[in-house]
Coordinates of C-alpha atoms and ligand atoms in Angstrom, one line a residue:
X1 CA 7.7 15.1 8.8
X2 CA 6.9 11.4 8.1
X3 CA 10.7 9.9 8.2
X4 CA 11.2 6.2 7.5
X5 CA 14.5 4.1 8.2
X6 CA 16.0 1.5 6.4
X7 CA 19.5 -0.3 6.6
X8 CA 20.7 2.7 9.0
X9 CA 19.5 5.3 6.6
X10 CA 16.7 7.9 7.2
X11 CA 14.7 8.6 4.4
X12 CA 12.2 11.7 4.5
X13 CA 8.8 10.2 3.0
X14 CA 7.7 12.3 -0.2
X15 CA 5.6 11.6 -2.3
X16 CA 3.1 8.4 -1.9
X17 CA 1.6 7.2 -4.6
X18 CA -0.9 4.3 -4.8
X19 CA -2.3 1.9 -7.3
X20 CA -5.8 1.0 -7.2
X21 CA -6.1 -2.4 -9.6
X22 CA -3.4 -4.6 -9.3
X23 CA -4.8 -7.6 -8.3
X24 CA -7.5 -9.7 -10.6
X25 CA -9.7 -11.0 -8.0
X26 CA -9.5 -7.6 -6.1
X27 CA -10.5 -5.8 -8.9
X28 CA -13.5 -8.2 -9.6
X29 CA -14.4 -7.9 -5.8
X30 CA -14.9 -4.7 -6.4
X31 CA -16.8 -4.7 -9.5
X32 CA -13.7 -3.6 -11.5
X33 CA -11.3 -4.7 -14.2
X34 CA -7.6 -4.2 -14.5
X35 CA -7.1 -1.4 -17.1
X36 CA -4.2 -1.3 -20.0
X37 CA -2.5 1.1 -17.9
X38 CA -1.8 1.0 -13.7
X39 CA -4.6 3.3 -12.0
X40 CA -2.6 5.8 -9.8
X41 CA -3.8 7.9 -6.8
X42 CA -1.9 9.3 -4.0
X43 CA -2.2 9.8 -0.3
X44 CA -0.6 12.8 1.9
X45 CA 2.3 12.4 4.0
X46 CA 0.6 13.5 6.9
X47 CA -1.6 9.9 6.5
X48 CA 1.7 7.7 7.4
X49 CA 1.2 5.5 10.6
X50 CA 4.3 3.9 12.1
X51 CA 4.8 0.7 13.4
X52 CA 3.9 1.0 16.8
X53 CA 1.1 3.9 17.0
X54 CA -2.3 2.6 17.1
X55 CA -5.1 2.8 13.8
X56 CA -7.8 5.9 15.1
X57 CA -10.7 5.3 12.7
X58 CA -12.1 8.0 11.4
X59 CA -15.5 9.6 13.4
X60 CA -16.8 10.2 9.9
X61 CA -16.7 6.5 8.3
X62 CA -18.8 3.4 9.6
X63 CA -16.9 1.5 7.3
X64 CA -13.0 1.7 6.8
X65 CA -11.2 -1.4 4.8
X66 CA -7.8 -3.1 5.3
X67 CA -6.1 -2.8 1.6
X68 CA -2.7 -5.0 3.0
X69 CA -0.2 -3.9 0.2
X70 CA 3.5 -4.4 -0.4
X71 CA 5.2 -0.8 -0.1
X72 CA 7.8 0.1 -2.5
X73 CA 10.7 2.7 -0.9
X74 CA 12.2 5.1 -4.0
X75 CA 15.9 6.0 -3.1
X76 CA 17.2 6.8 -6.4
X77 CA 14.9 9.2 -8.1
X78 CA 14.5 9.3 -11.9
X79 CA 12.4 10.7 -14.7
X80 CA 11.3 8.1 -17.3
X81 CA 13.4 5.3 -15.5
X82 CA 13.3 1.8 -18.3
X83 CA 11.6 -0.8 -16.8
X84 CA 14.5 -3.1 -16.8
X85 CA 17.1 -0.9 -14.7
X86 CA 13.9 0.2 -12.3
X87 CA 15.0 -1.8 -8.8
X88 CA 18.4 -0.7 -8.7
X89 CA 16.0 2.4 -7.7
X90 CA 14.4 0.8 -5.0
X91 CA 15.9 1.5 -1.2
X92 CA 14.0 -1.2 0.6
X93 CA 10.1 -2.9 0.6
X94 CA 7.6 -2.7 3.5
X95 CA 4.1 -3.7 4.0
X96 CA 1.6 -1.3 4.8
X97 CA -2.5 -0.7 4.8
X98 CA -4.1 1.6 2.7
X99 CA -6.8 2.1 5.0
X100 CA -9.6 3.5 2.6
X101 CA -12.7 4.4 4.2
X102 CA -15.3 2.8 1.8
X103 CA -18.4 4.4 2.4
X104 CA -17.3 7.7 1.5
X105 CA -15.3 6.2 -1.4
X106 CA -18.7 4.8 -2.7
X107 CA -20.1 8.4 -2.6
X108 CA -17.2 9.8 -4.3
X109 CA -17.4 7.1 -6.8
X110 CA -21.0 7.9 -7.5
X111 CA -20.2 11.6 -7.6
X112 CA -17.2 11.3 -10.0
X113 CA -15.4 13.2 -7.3
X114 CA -11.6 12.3 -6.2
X115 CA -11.0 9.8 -3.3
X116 CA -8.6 11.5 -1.4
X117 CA -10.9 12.1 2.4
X118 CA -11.6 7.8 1.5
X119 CA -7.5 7.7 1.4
X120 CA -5.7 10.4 3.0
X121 CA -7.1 10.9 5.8
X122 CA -4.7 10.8 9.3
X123 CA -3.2 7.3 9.7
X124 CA -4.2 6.2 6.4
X125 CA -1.4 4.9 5.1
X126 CA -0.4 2.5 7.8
X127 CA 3.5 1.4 7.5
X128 CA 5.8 -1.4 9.0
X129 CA 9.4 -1.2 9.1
X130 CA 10.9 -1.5 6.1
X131 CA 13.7 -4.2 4.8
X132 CA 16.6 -3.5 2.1
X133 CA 15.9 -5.5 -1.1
X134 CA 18.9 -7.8 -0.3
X135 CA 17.0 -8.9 2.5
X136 CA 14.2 -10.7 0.6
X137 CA 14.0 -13.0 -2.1
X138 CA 13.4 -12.2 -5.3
X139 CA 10.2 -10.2 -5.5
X140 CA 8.4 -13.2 -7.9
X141 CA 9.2 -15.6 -4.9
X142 CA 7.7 -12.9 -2.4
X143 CA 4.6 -13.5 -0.5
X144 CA 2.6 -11.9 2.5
X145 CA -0.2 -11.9 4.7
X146 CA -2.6 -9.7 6.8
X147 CA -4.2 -11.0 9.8
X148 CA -7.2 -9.4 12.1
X149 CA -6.8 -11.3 15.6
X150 CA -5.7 -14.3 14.4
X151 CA -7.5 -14.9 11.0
X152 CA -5.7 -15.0 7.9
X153 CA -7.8 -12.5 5.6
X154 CA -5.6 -11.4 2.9
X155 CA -2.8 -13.2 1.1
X156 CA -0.4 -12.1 -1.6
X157 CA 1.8 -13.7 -4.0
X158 CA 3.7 -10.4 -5.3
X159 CA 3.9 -12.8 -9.0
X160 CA 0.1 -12.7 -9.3
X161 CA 0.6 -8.5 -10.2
X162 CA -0.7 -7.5 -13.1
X163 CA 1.6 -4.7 -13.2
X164 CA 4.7 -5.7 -11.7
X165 CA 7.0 -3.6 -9.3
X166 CA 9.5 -2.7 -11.9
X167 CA 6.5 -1.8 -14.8
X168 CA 4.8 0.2 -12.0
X169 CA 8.1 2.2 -11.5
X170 CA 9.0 2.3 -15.3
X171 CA 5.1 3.8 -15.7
X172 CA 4.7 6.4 -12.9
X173 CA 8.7 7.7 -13.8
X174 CA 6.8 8.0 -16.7
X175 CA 4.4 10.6 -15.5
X176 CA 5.7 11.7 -12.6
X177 CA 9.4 12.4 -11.5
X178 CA 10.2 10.4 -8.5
X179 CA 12.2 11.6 -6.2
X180 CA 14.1 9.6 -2.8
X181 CA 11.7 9.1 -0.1
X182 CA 8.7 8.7 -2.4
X183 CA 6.9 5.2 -1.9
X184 CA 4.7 2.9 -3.8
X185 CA 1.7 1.7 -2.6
X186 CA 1.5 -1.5 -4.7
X187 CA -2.5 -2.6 -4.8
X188 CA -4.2 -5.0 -2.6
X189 CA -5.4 -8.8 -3.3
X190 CA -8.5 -9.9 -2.4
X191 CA -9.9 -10.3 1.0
X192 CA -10.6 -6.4 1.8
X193 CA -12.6 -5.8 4.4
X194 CA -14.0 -3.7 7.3
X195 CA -11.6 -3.0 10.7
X196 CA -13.0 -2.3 13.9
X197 CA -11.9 -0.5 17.3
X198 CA -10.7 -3.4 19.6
X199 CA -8.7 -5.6 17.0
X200 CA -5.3 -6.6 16.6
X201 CA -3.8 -6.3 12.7
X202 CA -1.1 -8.2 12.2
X203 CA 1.4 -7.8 8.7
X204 CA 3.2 -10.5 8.0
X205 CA 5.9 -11.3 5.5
X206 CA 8.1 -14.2 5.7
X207 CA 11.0 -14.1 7.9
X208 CA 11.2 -10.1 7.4
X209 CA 8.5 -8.7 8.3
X210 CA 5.8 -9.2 11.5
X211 CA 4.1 -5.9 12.4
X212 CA 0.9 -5.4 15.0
X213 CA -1.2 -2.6 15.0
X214 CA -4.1 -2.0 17.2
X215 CA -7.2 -0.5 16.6
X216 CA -8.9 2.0 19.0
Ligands
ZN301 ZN1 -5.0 0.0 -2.2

């Protein structure tokens, strides 16, 4: 069982959902356009890496992507939750990868078949520790940034969403009950790009969070 701690308090991870456009220039990068409505996948449980285990890459891809992404924590569950109560629902934000391998995405995309191998496999959704909400600013004033051995490659200003963290909760409540435990996988910026065995990753967000991972 995936379990996740913030504040003292163990949470069992449920459900993990992801969005796939929530970034302009992401989208464009990858030849895509932000839709009227939040483009949701998910990823299994049994794809959560912790802080501390080291990113296996696949035998099957020659190409898995870094996707750096704030991480949304559910710890007050809800069906149809209104998008202006929606973070009194939220038990704490991490960073996290979701490592998407993108050559078999690319044949899945062709194929019109889903992309959960190109997601879910093990260590797929890469996690750091995760920080109650009172620990950060407010989420508009929130940054981050994802590093391969030293090189900035992806940055984040959570206000350049299009769908913002309380709209994204407000949407999938809509659709899906949540329940505690679940996260949010909030979409990547620009910058994605292919890891390799032998590098250091490196999530950083302000004062809050600083997380390493290696690759092997
Ligand atoms: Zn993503």
């Amino acid at each position: 069982m995936a379990m996740v701690e913030v504040a003292g308090k163990a949470w069992q991870v449920g459900n993990i959902f992801c969005v796939a456009r929530n970034y302009v220039a992401h989208a464009r990068e990858m030849g895509s356009r932000i839709l009227a409505e939040p483009v949701v996948f998910l990823k299994p449980t049994s794809a959560v890496l912790r802080e501390g285990e080291a990113i296996r890459l696949p035998s099957w891809s020659s190409d898995v992507h870094h996707e750096a992404e704030l991480v949304v924590l559910i710890g007050g569950g809800g069906k149809d939750i209104p998008a202006d109560g929606a973070l009194a629902h939220v038990a704490g934000y991490a960073l996290g990868l979701d490592l998407t391998a993108r050559d078999v995405q690319a044949e899945a995309k062709k194929a019109g078949m889903p992309w959960t191998l190109a997601k879910g496999f093990d260590g797929a959704a890469v996690l750091t520790r995760f920080v109650a909400p009172e620990a950060l600013p407010a989420l508009d004033a929130v940054s981050f940034d994802f590093y391969v051995d030293g090189e900035r490659r992806q940055h984040a200003d959570v206000s350049d969403m299009a769908f913002d963290v309380t709209t994204l909760i407000a949407w999938i409540s809509s659709r899906f009950t949540l329940q505690p435990g679940d996260l949010i996988y909030t979409g990547t910026p620009e910058g994605v790009g292919p890891i390799k065995a032998g590098e250091q990753l490196r999530l950083v967000l302000g004062e809050s969070i600083d997380a390493r991972f290696d690759v092997v």
